[in-house]
Tab-separated table of C-alpha atoms in Angstrom:
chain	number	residue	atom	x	y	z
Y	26	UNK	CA	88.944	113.176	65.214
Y	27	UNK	CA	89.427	110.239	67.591
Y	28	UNK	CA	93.352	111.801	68.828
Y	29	UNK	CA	91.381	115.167	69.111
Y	30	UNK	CA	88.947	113.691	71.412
Y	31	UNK	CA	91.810	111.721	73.082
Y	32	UNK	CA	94.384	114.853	73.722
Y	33	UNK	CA	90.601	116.838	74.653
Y	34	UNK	CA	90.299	113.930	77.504
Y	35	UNK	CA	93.563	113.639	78.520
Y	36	UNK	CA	94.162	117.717	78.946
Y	37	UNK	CA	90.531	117.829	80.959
Y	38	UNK	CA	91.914	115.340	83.319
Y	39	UNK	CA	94.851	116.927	83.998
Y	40	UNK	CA	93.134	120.139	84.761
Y	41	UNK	CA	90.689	118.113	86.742
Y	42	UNK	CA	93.562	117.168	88.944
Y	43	UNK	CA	95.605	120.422	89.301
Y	44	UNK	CA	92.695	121.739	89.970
Y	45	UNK	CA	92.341	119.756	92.921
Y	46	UNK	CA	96.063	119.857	93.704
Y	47	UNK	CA	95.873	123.736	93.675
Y	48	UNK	CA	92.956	123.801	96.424
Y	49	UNK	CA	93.545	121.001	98.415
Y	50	UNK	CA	93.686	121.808	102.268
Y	51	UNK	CA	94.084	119.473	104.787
Y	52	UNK	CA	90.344	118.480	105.004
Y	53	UNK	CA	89.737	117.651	101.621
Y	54	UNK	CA	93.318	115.369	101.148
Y	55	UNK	CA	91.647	113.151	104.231
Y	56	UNK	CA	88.557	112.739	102.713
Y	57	UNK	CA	90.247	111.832	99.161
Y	58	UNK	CA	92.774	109.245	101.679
Y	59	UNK	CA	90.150	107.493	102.893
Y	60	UNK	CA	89.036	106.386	99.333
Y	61	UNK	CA	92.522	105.850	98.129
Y	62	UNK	CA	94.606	104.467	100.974
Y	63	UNK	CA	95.030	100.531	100.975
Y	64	UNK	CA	95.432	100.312	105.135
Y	65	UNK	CA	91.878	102.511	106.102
Y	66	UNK	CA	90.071	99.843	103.109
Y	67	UNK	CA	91.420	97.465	105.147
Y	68	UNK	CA	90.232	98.147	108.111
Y	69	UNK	CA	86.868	99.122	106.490
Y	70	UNK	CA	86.862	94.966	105.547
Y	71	UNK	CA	87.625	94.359	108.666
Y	72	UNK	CA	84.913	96.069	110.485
Y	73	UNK	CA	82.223	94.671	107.854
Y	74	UNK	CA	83.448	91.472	108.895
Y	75	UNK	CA	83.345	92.022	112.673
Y	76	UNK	CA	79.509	92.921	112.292
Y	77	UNK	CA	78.337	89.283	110.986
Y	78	UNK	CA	79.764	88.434	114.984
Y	79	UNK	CA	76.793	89.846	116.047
Y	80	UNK	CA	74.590	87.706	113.642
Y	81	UNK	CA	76.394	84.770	114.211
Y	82	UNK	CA	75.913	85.056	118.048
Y	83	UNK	CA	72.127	85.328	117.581
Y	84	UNK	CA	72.143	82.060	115.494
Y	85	UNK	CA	73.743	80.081	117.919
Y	86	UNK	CA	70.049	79.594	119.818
Y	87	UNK	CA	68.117	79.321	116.619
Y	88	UNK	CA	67.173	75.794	114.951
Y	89	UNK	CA	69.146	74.443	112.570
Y	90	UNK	CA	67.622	72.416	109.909
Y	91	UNK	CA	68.969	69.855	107.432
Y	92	UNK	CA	67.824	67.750	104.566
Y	93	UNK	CA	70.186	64.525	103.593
Y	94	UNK	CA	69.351	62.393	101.098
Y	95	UNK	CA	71.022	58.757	99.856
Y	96	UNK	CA	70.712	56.326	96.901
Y	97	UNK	CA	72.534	52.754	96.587
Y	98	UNK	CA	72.532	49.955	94.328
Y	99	UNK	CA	72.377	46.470	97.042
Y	100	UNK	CA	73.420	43.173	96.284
Y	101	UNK	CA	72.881	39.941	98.379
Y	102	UNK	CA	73.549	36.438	97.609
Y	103	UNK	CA	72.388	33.088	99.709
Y	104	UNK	CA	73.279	29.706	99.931
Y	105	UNK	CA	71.342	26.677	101.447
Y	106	UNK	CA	73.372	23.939	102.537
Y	107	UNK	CA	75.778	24.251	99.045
Y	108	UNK	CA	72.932	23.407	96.777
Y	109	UNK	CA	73.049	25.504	93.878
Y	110	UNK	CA	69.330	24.996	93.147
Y	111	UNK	CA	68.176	26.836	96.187
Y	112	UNK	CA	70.494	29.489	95.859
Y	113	UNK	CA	68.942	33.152	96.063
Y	114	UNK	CA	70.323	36.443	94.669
Y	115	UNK	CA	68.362	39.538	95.704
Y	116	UNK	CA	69.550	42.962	94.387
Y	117	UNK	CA	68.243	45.963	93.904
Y	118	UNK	CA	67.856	49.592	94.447
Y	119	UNK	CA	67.699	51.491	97.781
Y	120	UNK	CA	67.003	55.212	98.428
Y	121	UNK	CA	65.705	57.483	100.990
Y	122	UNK	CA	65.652	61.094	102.461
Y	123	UNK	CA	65.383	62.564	106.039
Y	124	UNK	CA	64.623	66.135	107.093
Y	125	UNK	CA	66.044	66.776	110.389
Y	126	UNK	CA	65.697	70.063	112.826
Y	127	UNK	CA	67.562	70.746	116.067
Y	128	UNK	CA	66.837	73.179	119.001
Y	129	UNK	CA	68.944	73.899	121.513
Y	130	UNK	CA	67.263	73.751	124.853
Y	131	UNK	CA	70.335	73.668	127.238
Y	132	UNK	CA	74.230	74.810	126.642
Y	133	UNK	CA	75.721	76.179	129.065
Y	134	UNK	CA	78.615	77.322	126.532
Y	135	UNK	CA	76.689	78.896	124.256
Y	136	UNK	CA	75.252	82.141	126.519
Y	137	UNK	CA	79.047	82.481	126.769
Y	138	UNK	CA	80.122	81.732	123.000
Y	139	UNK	CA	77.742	84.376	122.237
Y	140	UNK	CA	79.180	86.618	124.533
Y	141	UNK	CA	81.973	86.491	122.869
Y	142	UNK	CA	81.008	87.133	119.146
Y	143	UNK	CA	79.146	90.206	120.849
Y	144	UNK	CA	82.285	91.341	122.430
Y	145	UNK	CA	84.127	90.867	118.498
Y	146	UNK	CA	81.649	92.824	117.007
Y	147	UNK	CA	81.931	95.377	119.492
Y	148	UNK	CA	85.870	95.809	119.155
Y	149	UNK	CA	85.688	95.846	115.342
Y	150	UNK	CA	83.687	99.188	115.716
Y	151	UNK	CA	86.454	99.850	117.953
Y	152	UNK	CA	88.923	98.932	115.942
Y	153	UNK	CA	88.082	101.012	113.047
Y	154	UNK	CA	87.687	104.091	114.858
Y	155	UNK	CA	91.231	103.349	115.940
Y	156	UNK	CA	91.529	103.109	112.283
Y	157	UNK	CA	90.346	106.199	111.449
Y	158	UNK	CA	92.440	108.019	114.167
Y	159	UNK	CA	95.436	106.499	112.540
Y	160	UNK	CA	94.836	107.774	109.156
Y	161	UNK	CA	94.177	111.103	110.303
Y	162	UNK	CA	97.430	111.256	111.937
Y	163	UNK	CA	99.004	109.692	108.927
Y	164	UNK	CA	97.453	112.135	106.460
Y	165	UNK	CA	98.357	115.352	108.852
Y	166	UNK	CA	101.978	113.574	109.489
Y	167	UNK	CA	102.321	113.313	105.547
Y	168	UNK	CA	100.753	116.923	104.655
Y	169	UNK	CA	102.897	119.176	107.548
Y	170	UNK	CA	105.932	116.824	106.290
Y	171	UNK	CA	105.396	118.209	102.212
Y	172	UNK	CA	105.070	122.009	104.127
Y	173	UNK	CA	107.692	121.830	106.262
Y	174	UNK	CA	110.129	120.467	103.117
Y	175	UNK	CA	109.147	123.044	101.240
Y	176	UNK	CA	109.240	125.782	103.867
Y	177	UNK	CA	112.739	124.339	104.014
Y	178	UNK	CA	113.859	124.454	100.311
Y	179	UNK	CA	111.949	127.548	100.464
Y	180	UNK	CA	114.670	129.171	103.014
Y	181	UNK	CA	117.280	127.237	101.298
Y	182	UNK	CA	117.113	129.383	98.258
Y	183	UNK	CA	116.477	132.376	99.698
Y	184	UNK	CA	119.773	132.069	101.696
Y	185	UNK	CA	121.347	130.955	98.648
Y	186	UNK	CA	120.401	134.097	96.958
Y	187	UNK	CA	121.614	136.294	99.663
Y	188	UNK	CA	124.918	134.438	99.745
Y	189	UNK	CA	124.857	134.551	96.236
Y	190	UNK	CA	124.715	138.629	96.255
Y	191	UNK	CA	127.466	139.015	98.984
Y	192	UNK	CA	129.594	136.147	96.714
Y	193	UNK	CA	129.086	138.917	93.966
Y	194	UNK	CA	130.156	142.260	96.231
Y	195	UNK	CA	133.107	140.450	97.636
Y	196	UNK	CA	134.185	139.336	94.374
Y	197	UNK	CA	134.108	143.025	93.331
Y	198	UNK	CA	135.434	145.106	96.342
Y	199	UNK	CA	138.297	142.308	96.149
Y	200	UNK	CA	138.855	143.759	92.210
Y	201	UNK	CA	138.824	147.310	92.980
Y	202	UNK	CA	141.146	146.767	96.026
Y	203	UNK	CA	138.740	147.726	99.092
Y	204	UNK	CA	138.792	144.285	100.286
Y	205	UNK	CA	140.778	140.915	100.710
Y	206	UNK	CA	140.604	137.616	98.827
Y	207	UNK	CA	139.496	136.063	102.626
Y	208	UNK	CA	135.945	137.447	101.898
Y	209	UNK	CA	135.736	135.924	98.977
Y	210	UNK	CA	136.611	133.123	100.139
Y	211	UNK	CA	133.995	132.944	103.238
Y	212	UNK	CA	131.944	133.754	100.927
Y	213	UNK	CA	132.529	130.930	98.387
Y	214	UNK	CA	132.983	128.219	101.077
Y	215	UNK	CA	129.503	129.346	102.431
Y	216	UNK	CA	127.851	129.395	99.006
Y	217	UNK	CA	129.358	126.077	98.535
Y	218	UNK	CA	128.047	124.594	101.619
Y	219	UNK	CA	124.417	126.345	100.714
Y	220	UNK	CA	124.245	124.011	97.341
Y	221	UNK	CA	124.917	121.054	99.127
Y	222	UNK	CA	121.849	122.212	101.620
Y	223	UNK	CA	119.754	122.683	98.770
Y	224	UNK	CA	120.593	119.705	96.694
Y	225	UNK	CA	119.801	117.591	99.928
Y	226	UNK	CA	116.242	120.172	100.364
Y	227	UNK	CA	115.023	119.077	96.778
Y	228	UNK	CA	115.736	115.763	97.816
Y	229	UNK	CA	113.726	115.838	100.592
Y	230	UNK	CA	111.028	117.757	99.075
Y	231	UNK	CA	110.889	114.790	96.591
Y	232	UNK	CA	110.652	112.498	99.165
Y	233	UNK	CA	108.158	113.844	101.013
Y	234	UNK	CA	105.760	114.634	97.982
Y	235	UNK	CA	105.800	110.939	96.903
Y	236	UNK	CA	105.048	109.638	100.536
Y	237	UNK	CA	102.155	111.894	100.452
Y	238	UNK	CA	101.016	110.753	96.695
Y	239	UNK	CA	101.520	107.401	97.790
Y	240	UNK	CA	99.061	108.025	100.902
Y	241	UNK	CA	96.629	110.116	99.678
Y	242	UNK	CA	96.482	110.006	95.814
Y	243	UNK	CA	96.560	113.482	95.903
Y	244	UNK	CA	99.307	115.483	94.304
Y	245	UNK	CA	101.265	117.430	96.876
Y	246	UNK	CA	101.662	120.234	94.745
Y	247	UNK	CA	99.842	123.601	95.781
Y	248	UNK	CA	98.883	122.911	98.933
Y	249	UNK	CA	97.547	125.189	101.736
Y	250	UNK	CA	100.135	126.297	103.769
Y	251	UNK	CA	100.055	128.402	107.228
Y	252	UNK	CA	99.501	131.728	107.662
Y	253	UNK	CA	102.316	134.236	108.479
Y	254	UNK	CA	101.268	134.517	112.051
Y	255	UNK	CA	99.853	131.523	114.191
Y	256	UNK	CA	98.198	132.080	117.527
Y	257	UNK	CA	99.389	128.885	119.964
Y	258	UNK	CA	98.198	127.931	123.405
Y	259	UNK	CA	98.852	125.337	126.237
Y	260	UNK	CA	96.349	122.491	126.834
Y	261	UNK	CA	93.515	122.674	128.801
Y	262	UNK	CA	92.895	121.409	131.167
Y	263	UNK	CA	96.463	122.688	131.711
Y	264	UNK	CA	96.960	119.582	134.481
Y	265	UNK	CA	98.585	116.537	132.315
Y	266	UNK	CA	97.075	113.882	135.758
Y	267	UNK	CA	93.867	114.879	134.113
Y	268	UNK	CA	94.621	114.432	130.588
Y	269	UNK	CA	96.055	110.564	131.608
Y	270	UNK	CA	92.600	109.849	133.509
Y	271	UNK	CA	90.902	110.894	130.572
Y	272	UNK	CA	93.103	108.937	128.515
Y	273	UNK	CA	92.568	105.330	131.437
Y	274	UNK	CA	88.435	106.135	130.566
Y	275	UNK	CA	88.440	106.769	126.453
Y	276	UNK	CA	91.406	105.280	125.010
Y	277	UNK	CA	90.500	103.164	122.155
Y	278	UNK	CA	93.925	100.944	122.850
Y	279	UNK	CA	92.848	100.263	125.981
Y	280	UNK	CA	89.595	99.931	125.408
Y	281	UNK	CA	90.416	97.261	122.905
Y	282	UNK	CA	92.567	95.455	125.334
Y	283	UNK	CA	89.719	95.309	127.486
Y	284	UNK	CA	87.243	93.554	125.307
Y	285	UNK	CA	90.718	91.334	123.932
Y	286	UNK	CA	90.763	90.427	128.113
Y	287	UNK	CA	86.785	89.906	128.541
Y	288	UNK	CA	87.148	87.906	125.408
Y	289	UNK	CA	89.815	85.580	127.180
Y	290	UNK	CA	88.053	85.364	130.472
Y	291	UNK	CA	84.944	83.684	128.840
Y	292	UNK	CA	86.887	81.102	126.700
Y	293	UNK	CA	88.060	79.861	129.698
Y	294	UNK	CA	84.414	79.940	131.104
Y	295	UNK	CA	83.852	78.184	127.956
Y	296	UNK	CA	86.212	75.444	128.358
Y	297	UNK	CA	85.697	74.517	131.963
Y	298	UNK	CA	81.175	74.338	130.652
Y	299	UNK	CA	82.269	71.960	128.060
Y	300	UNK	CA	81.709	69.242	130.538
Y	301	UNK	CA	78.170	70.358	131.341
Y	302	UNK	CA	75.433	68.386	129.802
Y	303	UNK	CA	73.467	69.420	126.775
Y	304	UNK	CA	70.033	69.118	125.769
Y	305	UNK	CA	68.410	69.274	122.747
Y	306	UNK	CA	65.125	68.884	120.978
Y	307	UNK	CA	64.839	67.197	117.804
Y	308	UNK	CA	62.696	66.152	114.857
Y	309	UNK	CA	62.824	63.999	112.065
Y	310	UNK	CA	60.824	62.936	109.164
Y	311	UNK	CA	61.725	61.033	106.308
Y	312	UNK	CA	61.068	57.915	103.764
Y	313	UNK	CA	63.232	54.924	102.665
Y	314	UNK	CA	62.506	53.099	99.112
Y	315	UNK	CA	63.490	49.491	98.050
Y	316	UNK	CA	62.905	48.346	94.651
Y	317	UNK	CA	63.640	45.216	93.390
Y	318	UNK	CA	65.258	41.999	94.526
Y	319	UNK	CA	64.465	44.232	97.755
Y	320	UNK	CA	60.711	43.426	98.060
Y	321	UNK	CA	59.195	40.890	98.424
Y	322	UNK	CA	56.905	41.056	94.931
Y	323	UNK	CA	59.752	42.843	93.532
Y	324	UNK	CA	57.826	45.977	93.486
Y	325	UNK	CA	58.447	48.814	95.957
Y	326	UNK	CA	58.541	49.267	99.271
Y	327	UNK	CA	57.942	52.316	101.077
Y	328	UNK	CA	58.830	53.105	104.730
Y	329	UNK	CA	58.070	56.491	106.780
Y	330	UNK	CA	59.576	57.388	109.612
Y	331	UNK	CA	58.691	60.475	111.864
Y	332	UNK	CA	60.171	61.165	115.182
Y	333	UNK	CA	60.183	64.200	117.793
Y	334	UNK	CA	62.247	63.955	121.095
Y	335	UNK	CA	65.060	65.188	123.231
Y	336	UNK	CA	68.611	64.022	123.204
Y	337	UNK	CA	70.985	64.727	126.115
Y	338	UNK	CA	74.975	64.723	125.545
Y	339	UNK	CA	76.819	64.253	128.782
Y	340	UNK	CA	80.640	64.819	128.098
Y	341	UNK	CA	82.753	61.539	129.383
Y	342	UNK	CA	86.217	61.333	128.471
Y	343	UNK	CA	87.400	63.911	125.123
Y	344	UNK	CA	90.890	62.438	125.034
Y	345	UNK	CA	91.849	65.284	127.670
Y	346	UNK	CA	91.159	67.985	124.708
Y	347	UNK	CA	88.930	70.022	126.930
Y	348	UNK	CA	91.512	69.677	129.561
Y	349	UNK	CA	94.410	71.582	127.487
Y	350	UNK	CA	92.424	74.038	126.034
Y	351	UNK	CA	91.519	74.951	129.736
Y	352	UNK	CA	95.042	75.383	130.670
Y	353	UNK	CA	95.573	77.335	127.331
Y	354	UNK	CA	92.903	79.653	127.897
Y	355	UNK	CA	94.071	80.503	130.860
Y	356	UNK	CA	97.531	81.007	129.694
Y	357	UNK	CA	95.939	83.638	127.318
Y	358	UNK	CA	94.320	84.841	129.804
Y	359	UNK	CA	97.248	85.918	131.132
Y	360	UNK	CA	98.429	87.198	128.211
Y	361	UNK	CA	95.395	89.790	128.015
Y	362	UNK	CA	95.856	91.045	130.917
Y	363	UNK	CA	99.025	91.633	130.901
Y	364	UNK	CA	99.241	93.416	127.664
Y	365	UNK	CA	95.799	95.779	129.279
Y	366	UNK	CA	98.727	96.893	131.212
Y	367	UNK	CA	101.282	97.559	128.798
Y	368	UNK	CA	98.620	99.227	126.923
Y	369	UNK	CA	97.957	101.586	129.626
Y	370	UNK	CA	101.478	102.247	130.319
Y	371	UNK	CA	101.686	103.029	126.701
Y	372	UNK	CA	98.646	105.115	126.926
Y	373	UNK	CA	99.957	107.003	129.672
Y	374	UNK	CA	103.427	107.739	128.328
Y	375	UNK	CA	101.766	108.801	124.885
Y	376	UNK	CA	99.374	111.346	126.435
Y	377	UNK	CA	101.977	112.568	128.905
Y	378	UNK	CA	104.699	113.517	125.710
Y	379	UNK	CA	101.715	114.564	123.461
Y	380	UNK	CA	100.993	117.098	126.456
Y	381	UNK	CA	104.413	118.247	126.888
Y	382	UNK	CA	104.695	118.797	123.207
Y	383	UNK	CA	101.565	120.781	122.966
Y	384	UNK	CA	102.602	122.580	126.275
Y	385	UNK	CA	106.043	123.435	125.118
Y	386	UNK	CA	105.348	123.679	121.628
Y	387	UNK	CA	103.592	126.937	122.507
Y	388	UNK	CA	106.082	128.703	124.490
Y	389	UNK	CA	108.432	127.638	121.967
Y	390	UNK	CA	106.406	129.131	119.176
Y	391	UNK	CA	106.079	132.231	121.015
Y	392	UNK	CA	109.881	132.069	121.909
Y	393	UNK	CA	111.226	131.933	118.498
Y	394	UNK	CA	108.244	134.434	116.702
Y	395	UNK	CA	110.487	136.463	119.150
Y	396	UNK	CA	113.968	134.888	118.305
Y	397	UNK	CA	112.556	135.444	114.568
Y	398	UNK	CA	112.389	139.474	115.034
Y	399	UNK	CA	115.600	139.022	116.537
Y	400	UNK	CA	117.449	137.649	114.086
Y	401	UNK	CA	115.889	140.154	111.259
Y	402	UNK	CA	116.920	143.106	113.973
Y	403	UNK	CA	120.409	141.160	113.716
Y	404	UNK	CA	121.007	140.657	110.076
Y	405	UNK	CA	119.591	144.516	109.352
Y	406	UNK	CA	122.384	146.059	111.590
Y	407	UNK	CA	124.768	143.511	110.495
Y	408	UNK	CA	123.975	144.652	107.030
Y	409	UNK	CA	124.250	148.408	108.068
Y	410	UNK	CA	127.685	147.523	110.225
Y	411	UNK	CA	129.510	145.945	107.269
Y	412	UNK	CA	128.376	148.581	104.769
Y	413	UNK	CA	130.401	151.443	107.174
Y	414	UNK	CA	132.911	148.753	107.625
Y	415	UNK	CA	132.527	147.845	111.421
Y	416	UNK	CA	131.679	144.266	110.142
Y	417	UNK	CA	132.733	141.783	108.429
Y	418	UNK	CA	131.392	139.962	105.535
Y	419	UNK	CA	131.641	136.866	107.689
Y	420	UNK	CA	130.008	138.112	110.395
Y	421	UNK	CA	127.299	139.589	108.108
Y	422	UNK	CA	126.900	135.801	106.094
Y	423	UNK	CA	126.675	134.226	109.825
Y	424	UNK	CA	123.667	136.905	110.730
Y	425	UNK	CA	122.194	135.397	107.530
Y	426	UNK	CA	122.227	131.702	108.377
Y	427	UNK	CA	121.073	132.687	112.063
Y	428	UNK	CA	118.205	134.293	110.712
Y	429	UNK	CA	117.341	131.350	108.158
Y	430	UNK	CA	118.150	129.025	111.354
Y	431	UNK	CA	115.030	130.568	113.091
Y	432	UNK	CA	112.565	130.376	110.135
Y	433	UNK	CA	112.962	126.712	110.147
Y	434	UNK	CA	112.900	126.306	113.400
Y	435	UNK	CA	109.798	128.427	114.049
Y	436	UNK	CA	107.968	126.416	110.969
Y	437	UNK	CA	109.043	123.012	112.274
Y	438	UNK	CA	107.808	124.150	115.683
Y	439	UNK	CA	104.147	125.050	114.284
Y	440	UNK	CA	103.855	121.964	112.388
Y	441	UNK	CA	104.445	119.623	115.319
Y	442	UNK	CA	102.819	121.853	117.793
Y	443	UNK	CA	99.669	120.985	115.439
Y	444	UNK	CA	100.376	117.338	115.082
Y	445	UNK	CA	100.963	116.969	119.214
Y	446	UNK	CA	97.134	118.668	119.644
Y	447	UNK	CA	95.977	115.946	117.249
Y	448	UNK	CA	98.315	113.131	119.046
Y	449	UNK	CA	96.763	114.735	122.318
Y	450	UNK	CA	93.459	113.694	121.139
Y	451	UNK	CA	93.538	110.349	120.006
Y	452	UNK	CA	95.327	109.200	122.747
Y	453	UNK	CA	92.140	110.450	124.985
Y	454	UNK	CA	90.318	108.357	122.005
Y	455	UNK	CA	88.644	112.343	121.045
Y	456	UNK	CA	90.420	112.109	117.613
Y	457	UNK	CA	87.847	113.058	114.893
Y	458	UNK	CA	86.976	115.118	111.870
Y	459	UNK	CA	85.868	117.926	114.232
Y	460	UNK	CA	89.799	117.974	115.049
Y	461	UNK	CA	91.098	118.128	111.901
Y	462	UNK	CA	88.428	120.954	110.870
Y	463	UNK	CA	89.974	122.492	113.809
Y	464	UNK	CA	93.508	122.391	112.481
Y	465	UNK	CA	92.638	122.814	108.675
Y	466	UNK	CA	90.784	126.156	109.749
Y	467	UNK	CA	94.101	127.457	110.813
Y	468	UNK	CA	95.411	126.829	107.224
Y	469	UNK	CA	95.807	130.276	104.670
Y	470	UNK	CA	93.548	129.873	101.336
């Protein structure tokens, strides 16, 4: 009964998840990758952990309070003049506790130091929406990488099976005499060369389906696909200046490299306020015990003490400390700024080529939807030309691969025409769900 229930389990589960694998689109495989993959949980740590900045920079002007406590055994021996007779030995027990509190009335570094932990927090929200941009592109990157392999194995086969047929025909016109061995022959050497595509396509297709398992969780088996016919247009604004002034404004990189610099600026502010005095209010109350030898009716003694007051710290001399981490600050400083402006080269660059690709991605879908009818117009009077014998079989097994050619081509075009839109929008910092709704609408159910 157990092993029933077991194999009743085990079979539910599987359905469960080729169930899944059958429907998935493109929307749903992101949502199950951002409960599976190990780099987004990551960055979801991170961000929880960039939120306590904010906490911690409030606490830096509240009191802080402490309690210390101490017990000791105390021995003390005396001699008079080396008689032994009026020699004393008090011992005894000693122990106490203090509650002290501390305000801070004046620091000039700490308006800054919480400035700073403000700034943190703020770039771990930052950083995660970077985060989230990234997986997006990772889970569209791994998904149109499974299509396009199978598109491609897909082609593969059905070349091989056309090769296959004309393998078959030359074989027999070569038997009954109305042909020669050489079209056999191109047609065998083709054939061969089509397993050796194949072989390397099911490789691929492997490949590709564990990358996306291994991102996702998801089985890349059954997924939604394009539709026959995809509509594709340029960018707009169609003017890639605006597109890189959008990007200078929104970027998260930059953006991040901002608060990194802002970040740098005030630890040098910091360092050079270290030598400004602070003040402080305090307050104290606690008790001391002796027992024993201690007292003088070797009872016990009991001492309060209660105090409330201000303490100033005026920085001297810190072993020139202070002095190095100025210099080193501003030698970060430096550092920040100038990776701001690598970051907006970067930026640039990236929107520029995600522009172009999105820009020529649609004139070169458009180009080879035509190349496509083309090469179908092609193979059909290629077909016609070497059944009344004004072509050869070469000729006709060269139409074929032209017209294969072009399917891939066209499919690999569509795929990365997609994947430049969503590259076009995260490198404005735009890059969201609503994108990828966008995209996964486009997909056939």
């Amino acid at each position: 009964m157990q092993r029933f229930a077991l194999r009743s389990l085990v079979a539910a589960l599987a359905l469960a998840t080729g169930s899944l694998a059958s429907a998935a689109d493109l929307l749903q495989v992101y949502q199950e990758a951002k409960k599976y993959d190990a780099t987004y949980a990551a960055a979801e740590a991170e961000l929880r952990a960039g939120q306590e900045k904010s906490k911690q920079a409030n606490a830096l002007w509240l009191p802080t309070v402490k309690l210390t406590g101490d017990a000791k055994r105390l021995s003390s021996e005396k001699e008079f003049g080396g008689a032994p007779s009026a020699n004393t030995d008090n011992s005894g027990n000693q122990y106490g506790y203090s509650l002290n509190a501390t305000q801070p009335l004046y620091r000039a570094d700490v308006s800054v130091g919480a400035s700073q932990l403000n700034e943190q927090a703020r770039l771990a929200e930052v950083s995660f929406a970077a985060a989230k941009q990234d997986l997006i592109l990772r889970v569209s990157q791994a998904y149109f990488d499974v299509l396009y392999a199978q598109d491609s194995l897909e082609f593969v086969r059905a070349q091989k099976d056309a090769v296959s047929q004309q393998l078959a025909q030359a074989k027999k016109s070569f038997e009954v005499g109305v042909a020669t061995i050489t079209d056999t022959h191109e047609a065998q050497a083709k054939y061969d060369a089509i397993i050796a595509s194949e072989i390397a396509a099911q490789n691929e297709l492997a490949v590709k389906q564990n990358a996306f398992l291994q991102l996702t969780g998801v089985p890349a088996d059954g997924l939604a696909g394009l539709p026959t016919k995809m509509e594709a247009s340029p960018p707009e604004p169609a003017d890639v200046n605006e597109w890189v002034k959008r990007a200078e404004q929104q970027s998260l990189s930059i953006d991040a490299q901002r608060g990194a610099l802002a970040i740098a600026e005030a630890e040098i502010d910091k360092y050079r306020l270290h030598r400004q005095p602070t003040l402080d209010l305090y307050a104290q109350y606690g008790q001391d015990f002796n027992k024993g030898g201690l007292t003088a009716n070797g009872g016990t003694d009991k001492t309060k003490t209660t105090a409330i007051g201000v303490q100033l710290n005026v920085p001297i001399f810190t072993g020139g400390a202070t002095s190095s981490k100025l210099r080193e600050s501003l030698a970060l400083r430096d550092q920040a700024q100038h990776k701001l402006e690598a970051s907006r080269r970067d930026t640039a660059q990236n929107t520029k080529q995600a522009f172009l690709g999105v820009q020529a991605g649609a004139a070169q879908i458009r180009a080879l939807d035509q190349a496509q009818l083309s090469a179908q117009s092609s193979l059909d009077s290629t077909k016609l030309g070497r059944e009344v014998g004004v072509r050869t079989t070469l000729d006709l097994l060269n139409a074929q691969q032209q017209f294969y050619s072009t399917k891939r081509d066209l499919a690999l075009a569509r795929y990365n025409y997609l994947l430049n839109q969503l590259k076009l929008s995260a490198a404005v910092g735009d890059l969201g769900e609503k994108d990828l709704e966008a995209v996964n609408s486009r997909l056939a159910r």
